[in-house]
């Protein structure tokens, strides 16, 4: 894949996340009010595969092999997303003192845990992925050439705040 094709693919992914449902609502200051991204019940698989496809497109542009979703890593990610919400802080340690490696082992993953990205936001999974790619440390987790498996999950509070967790393993 040429650099131009990689740029084009990234641009298409970014633009696809920008679809709007009408004109933005304006606040008293005349500025657009933020939209809350609510994940509808039953759309969990669609959200996971949308992120997986985007991650694999970014990896392909860098010559890395595609990842596959792993149910054990998904379970570890879901547990951590919920725990971050309970703690009300985005960080890599569980309320019980567990590390990402501990959580992956508890979930029964037999491979090696390679990286974990987390986020506390009201943004979509693709906007969150874009933010991760803008930071060299979290981007390295996404495109790690040793990775083969992906776990991705979230917890959404009633008010819309999302706690995202992405785990890679190999």
PDB file of C-alpha atoms in Angstrom:
ATOM      1  CA  UNK A   1       0.000   0.000   0.000  1.00  0.00           C
ATOM      2  CA  UNK A   2       1.389   3.369  -0.963  1.00  0.00           C
ATOM      3  CA  UNK A   3       1.550   6.259   1.512  1.00  0.00           C
ATOM      4  CA  UNK A   4      -1.161   8.013  -0.515  1.00  0.00           C
ATOM      5  CA  UNK A   5      -3.514   5.013  -0.145  1.00  0.00           C
ATOM      6  CA  UNK A   6      -2.832   4.925   3.596  1.00  0.00           C
ATOM      7  CA  UNK A   7      -3.639   8.634   3.860  1.00  0.00           C
ATOM      8  CA  UNK A   8      -6.771   8.175   1.752  1.00  0.00           C
ATOM      9  CA  UNK A   9      -7.966   5.276   3.908  1.00  0.00           C
ATOM     10  CA  UNK A  10      -7.361   7.268   7.100  1.00  0.00           C
ATOM     11  CA  UNK A  11      -9.223  10.265   5.651  1.00  0.00           C
ATOM     12  CA  UNK A  12     -12.201   8.100   4.668  1.00  0.00           C
ATOM     13  CA  UNK A  13     -12.344   6.606   8.171  1.00  0.00           C
ATOM     14  CA  UNK A  14     -12.163  10.037   9.761  1.00  0.00           C
ATOM     15  CA  UNK A  15     -14.879  11.434   7.512  1.00  0.00           C
ATOM     16  CA  UNK A  16     -17.170   8.466   8.121  1.00  0.00           C
ATOM     17  CA  UNK A  17     -17.107   9.305  11.829  1.00  0.00           C
ATOM     18  CA  UNK A  18     -18.242  12.857  11.076  1.00  0.00           C
ATOM     19  CA  UNK A  19     -21.757  12.129   9.819  1.00  0.00           C
ATOM     20  CA  UNK A  20     -24.282  14.431  11.423  1.00  0.00           C
ATOM     21  CA  UNK A  21     -27.974  14.017  12.113  1.00  0.00           C
ATOM     22  CA  UNK A  22     -28.878  17.609  11.310  1.00  0.00           C
ATOM     23  CA  UNK A  23     -27.741  21.092  12.238  1.00  0.00           C
ATOM     24  CA  UNK A  24     -26.034  21.365  15.631  1.00  0.00           C
ATOM     25  CA  UNK A  25     -27.978  22.812  18.551  1.00  0.00           C
ATOM     26  CA  UNK A  26     -26.525  26.074  19.780  1.00  0.00           C
ATOM     27  CA  UNK A  27     -25.988  27.157  23.362  1.00  0.00           C
ATOM     28  CA  UNK A  28     -26.667  30.614  24.807  1.00  0.00           C
ATOM     29  CA  UNK A  29     -23.182  31.673  23.692  1.00  0.00           C
ATOM     30  CA  UNK A  30     -23.972  30.769  20.071  1.00  0.00           C
ATOM     31  CA  UNK A  31     -21.530  27.870  20.054  1.00  0.00           C
ATOM     32  CA  UNK A  32     -22.625  24.311  19.203  1.00  0.00           C
ATOM     33  CA  UNK A  33     -23.629  22.169  22.165  1.00  0.00           C
ATOM     34  CA  UNK A  34     -21.773  18.864  22.432  1.00  0.00           C
ATOM     35  CA  UNK A  35     -23.666  15.794  21.289  1.00  0.00           C
ATOM     36  CA  UNK A  36     -23.806  12.808  23.579  1.00  0.00           C
ATOM     37  CA  UNK A  37     -22.957   9.552  21.816  1.00  0.00           C
ATOM     38  CA  UNK A  38     -25.327   6.942  23.204  1.00  0.00           C
ATOM     39  CA  UNK A  39     -24.648   3.304  22.353  1.00  0.00           C
ATOM     40  CA  UNK A  40     -27.945   1.563  21.738  1.00  0.00           C
ATOM     41  CA  UNK A  41     -28.641  -1.844  23.318  1.00  0.00           C
ATOM     42  CA  UNK A  42     -27.926  -4.619  20.855  1.00  0.00           C
ATOM     43  CA  UNK A  43     -25.305  -2.653  18.899  1.00  0.00           C
ATOM     44  CA  UNK A  44     -22.320  -3.916  20.888  1.00  0.00           C
ATOM     45  CA  UNK A  45     -21.053  -6.141  18.071  1.00  0.00           C
ATOM     46  CA  UNK A  46     -21.361  -3.358  15.507  1.00  0.00           C
ATOM     47  CA  UNK A  47     -19.329  -1.007  17.716  1.00  0.00           C
ATOM     48  CA  UNK A  48     -16.630  -3.620  18.311  1.00  0.00           C
ATOM     49  CA  UNK A  49     -16.321  -4.550  14.637  1.00  0.00           C
ATOM     50  CA  UNK A  50     -16.328  -0.902  13.522  1.00  0.00           C
ATOM     51  CA  UNK A  51     -13.339  -0.309  15.790  1.00  0.00           C
ATOM     52  CA  UNK A  52     -11.653  -3.573  14.741  1.00  0.00           C
ATOM     53  CA  UNK A  53     -12.015  -2.689  11.051  1.00  0.00           C
ATOM     54  CA  UNK A  54     -10.564   0.770  11.687  1.00  0.00           C
ATOM     55  CA  UNK A  55      -7.661  -0.600  13.732  1.00  0.00           C
ATOM     56  CA  UNK A  56      -6.900  -3.144  11.016  1.00  0.00           C
ATOM     57  CA  UNK A  57      -6.972  -0.432   8.320  1.00  0.00           C
ATOM     58  CA  UNK A  58      -4.464   1.616  10.321  1.00  0.00           C
ATOM     59  CA  UNK A  59      -2.308  -1.473  10.850  1.00  0.00           C
ATOM     60  CA  UNK A  60      -2.442  -2.396   7.144  1.00  0.00           C
ATOM     61  CA  UNK A  61      -1.237   1.091   6.229  1.00  0.00           C
ATOM     62  CA  UNK A  62       1.840   0.368   8.362  1.00  0.00           C
ATOM     63  CA  UNK A  63       2.372  -3.184   7.111  1.00  0.00           C
ATOM     64  CA  UNK A  64       1.180  -4.865  10.333  1.00  0.00           C
ATOM     65  CA  UNK A  65      -0.961  -8.006  10.340  1.00  0.00           C
ATOM     66  CA  UNK A  66      -4.657  -7.630  11.149  1.00  0.00           C
ATOM     67  CA  UNK A  67      -5.946  -8.294  14.658  1.00  0.00           C
ATOM     68  CA  UNK A  68      -8.838 -10.529  15.605  1.00  0.00           C
ATOM     69  CA  UNK A  69     -11.293  -9.953  18.423  1.00  0.00           C
ATOM     70  CA  UNK A  70     -10.656 -12.210  21.390  1.00  0.00           C
ATOM     71  CA  UNK A  71     -13.508 -12.942  23.805  1.00  0.00           C
ATOM     72  CA  UNK A  72     -11.211 -13.229  26.830  1.00  0.00           C
ATOM     73  CA  UNK A  73      -9.569  -9.877  26.112  1.00  0.00           C
ATOM     74  CA  UNK A  74     -13.042  -8.397  25.516  1.00  0.00           C
ATOM     75  CA  UNK A  75     -14.081  -9.664  28.955  1.00  0.00           C
ATOM     76  CA  UNK A  76     -10.985  -8.171  30.614  1.00  0.00           C
ATOM     77  CA  UNK A  77     -11.647  -4.844  28.829  1.00  0.00           C
ATOM     78  CA  UNK A  78     -15.316  -4.820  29.890  1.00  0.00           C
ATOM     79  CA  UNK A  79     -14.411  -5.517  33.504  1.00  0.00           C
ATOM     80  CA  UNK A  80     -11.896  -2.697  33.545  1.00  0.00           C
ATOM     81  CA  UNK A  81     -14.213  -0.203  31.835  1.00  0.00           C
ATOM     82  CA  UNK A  82     -16.875  -0.790  34.476  1.00  0.00           C
ATOM     83  CA  UNK A  83     -14.298  -0.593  37.273  1.00  0.00           C
ATOM     84  CA  UNK A  84     -12.936   2.736  35.996  1.00  0.00           C
ATOM     85  CA  UNK A  85     -16.486   4.125  36.091  1.00  0.00           C
ATOM     86  CA  UNK A  86     -16.906   2.898  39.672  1.00  0.00           C
ATOM     87  CA  UNK A  87     -13.607   4.543  40.634  1.00  0.00           C
ATOM     88  CA  UNK A  88     -14.516   7.622  38.564  1.00  0.00           C
ATOM     89  CA  UNK A  89     -11.027   7.902  37.120  1.00  0.00           C
ATOM     90  CA  UNK A  90      -9.313   6.638  33.990  1.00  0.00           C
ATOM     91  CA  UNK A  91      -6.265   4.674  34.977  1.00  0.00           C
ATOM     92  CA  UNK A  92      -4.730   1.282  34.387  1.00  0.00           C
ATOM     93  CA  UNK A  93      -5.172  -0.194  37.859  1.00  0.00           C
ATOM     94  CA  UNK A  94      -8.289  -1.882  39.166  1.00  0.00           C
ATOM     95  CA  UNK A  95     -10.022  -0.947  42.400  1.00  0.00           C
ATOM     96  CA  UNK A  96      -8.584  -4.176  43.829  1.00  0.00           C
ATOM     97  CA  UNK A  97      -5.045  -3.142  42.846  1.00  0.00           C
ATOM     98  CA  UNK A  98      -5.018  -5.375  39.738  1.00  0.00           C
ATOM     99  CA  UNK A  99      -2.845  -4.546  36.764  1.00  0.00           C
ATOM    100  CA  UNK A 100      -3.843  -5.068  33.115  1.00  0.00           C
ATOM    101  CA  UNK A 101      -1.795  -8.289  33.147  1.00  0.00           C
ATOM    102  CA  UNK A 102      -3.706  -9.541  36.209  1.00  0.00           C
ATOM    103  CA  UNK A 103      -7.079  -8.849  34.554  1.00  0.00           C
ATOM    104  CA  UNK A 104      -6.075 -10.557  31.306  1.00  0.00           C
ATOM    105  CA  UNK A 105      -4.912 -13.650  33.214  1.00  0.00           C
ATOM    106  CA  UNK A 106      -8.134 -13.721  35.280  1.00  0.00           C
ATOM    107  CA  UNK A 107     -10.136 -13.658  32.056  1.00  0.00           C
ATOM    108  CA  UNK A 108      -8.288 -16.802  30.916  1.00  0.00           C
ATOM    109  CA  UNK A 109      -6.203 -15.324  28.099  1.00  0.00           C
ATOM    110  CA  UNK A 110      -3.244 -17.633  27.476  1.00  0.00           C
ATOM    111  CA  UNK A 111      -1.265 -15.255  25.249  1.00  0.00           C
ATOM    112  CA  UNK A 112       0.890 -12.351  26.352  1.00  0.00           C
ATOM    113  CA  UNK A 113      -0.827  -9.071  27.135  1.00  0.00           C
ATOM    114  CA  UNK A 114       0.986  -6.394  25.103  1.00  0.00           C
ATOM    115  CA  UNK A 115      -0.795  -3.112  25.719  1.00  0.00           C
ATOM    116  CA  UNK A 116      -3.830  -1.328  27.073  1.00  0.00           C
ATOM    117  CA  UNK A 117      -5.409   1.962  26.016  1.00  0.00           C
ATOM    118  CA  UNK A 118      -8.115   3.615  28.104  1.00  0.00           C
ATOM    119  CA  UNK A 119     -10.287   6.681  27.783  1.00  0.00           C
ATOM    120  CA  UNK A 120     -12.954   8.613  29.647  1.00  0.00           C
ATOM    121  CA  UNK A 121     -15.018  10.587  27.141  1.00  0.00           C
ATOM    122  CA  UNK A 122     -18.361  11.346  25.519  1.00  0.00           C
ATOM    123  CA  UNK A 123     -16.844  10.602  22.080  1.00  0.00           C
ATOM    124  CA  UNK A 124     -17.472   7.712  19.711  1.00  0.00           C
ATOM    125  CA  UNK A 125     -15.171   4.718  19.413  1.00  0.00           C
ATOM    126  CA  UNK A 126     -13.694   6.143  16.192  1.00  0.00           C
ATOM    127  CA  UNK A 127     -13.082   9.567  17.739  1.00  0.00           C
ATOM    128  CA  UNK A 128     -11.433   7.802  20.672  1.00  0.00           C
ATOM    129  CA  UNK A 129      -9.276   5.736  18.299  1.00  0.00           C
ATOM    130  CA  UNK A 130      -8.293   8.959  16.531  1.00  0.00           C
ATOM    131  CA  UNK A 131      -7.225  10.478  19.863  1.00  0.00           C
ATOM    132  CA  UNK A 132      -5.198   7.356  20.665  1.00  0.00           C
ATOM    133  CA  UNK A 133      -3.492   7.584  17.258  1.00  0.00           C
ATOM    134  CA  UNK A 134      -2.576  11.241  17.909  1.00  0.00           C
ATOM    135  CA  UNK A 135      -0.434  10.224  20.900  1.00  0.00           C
ATOM    136  CA  UNK A 136       2.734   8.204  20.151  1.00  0.00           C
ATOM    137  CA  UNK A 137       2.428   6.050  23.288  1.00  0.00           C
ATOM    138  CA  UNK A 138      -1.157   4.926  22.724  1.00  0.00           C
ATOM    139  CA  UNK A 139      -0.687   4.717  18.938  1.00  0.00           C
ATOM    140  CA  UNK A 140       2.136   2.230  19.544  1.00  0.00           C
ATOM    141  CA  UNK A 141      -0.373  -0.078  21.270  1.00  0.00           C
ATOM    142  CA  UNK A 142      -2.713   0.076  18.265  1.00  0.00           C
ATOM    143  CA  UNK A 143      -0.040  -0.686  15.646  1.00  0.00           C
ATOM    144  CA  UNK A 144       2.251  -2.973  17.695  1.00  0.00           C
ATOM    145  CA  UNK A 145       3.559  -5.492  15.107  1.00  0.00           C
ATOM    146  CA  UNK A 146       3.659  -8.262  17.742  1.00  0.00           C
ATOM    147  CA  UNK A 147      -0.094  -7.987  18.448  1.00  0.00           C
ATOM    148  CA  UNK A 148      -2.487 -10.599  17.064  1.00  0.00           C
ATOM    149  CA  UNK A 149      -5.528 -10.294  19.360  1.00  0.00           C
ATOM    150  CA  UNK A 150      -7.737  -7.383  20.371  1.00  0.00           C
ATOM    151  CA  UNK A 151     -10.067  -6.873  23.270  1.00  0.00           C
ATOM    152  CA  UNK A 152     -12.340  -3.856  23.163  1.00  0.00           C
ATOM    153  CA  UNK A 153     -15.184  -2.898  25.471  1.00  0.00           C
ATOM    154  CA  UNK A 154     -16.772   0.008  27.305  1.00  0.00           C
ATOM    155  CA  UNK A 155     -19.105   1.018  30.046  1.00  0.00           C
ATOM    156  CA  UNK A 156     -21.567   3.836  29.409  1.00  0.00           C
ATOM    157  CA  UNK A 157     -23.023   5.771  32.302  1.00  0.00           C
ATOM    158  CA  UNK A 158     -26.703   6.839  32.110  1.00  0.00           C
ATOM    159  CA  UNK A 159     -25.616  10.426  31.366  1.00  0.00           C
ATOM    160  CA  UNK A 160     -23.603   9.233  28.364  1.00  0.00           C
ATOM    161  CA  UNK A 161     -20.016   9.259  29.662  1.00  0.00           C
ATOM    162  CA  UNK A 162     -18.070   6.384  28.151  1.00  0.00           C
ATOM    163  CA  UNK A 163     -15.199   4.476  29.689  1.00  0.00           C
ATOM    164  CA  UNK A 164     -13.323   2.737  26.841  1.00  0.00           C
ATOM    165  CA  UNK A 165     -10.717  -0.012  27.215  1.00  0.00           C
ATOM    166  CA  UNK A 166      -8.700  -1.588  24.398  1.00  0.00           C
ATOM    167  CA  UNK A 167      -6.259  -4.431  25.100  1.00  0.00           C
ATOM    168  CA  UNK A 168      -3.842  -6.062  22.674  1.00  0.00           C
ATOM    169  CA  UNK A 169      -2.239  -9.437  23.058  1.00  0.00           C
ATOM    170  CA  UNK A 170      -0.064 -11.854  21.116  1.00  0.00           C
TER     171      UNK A 170
END
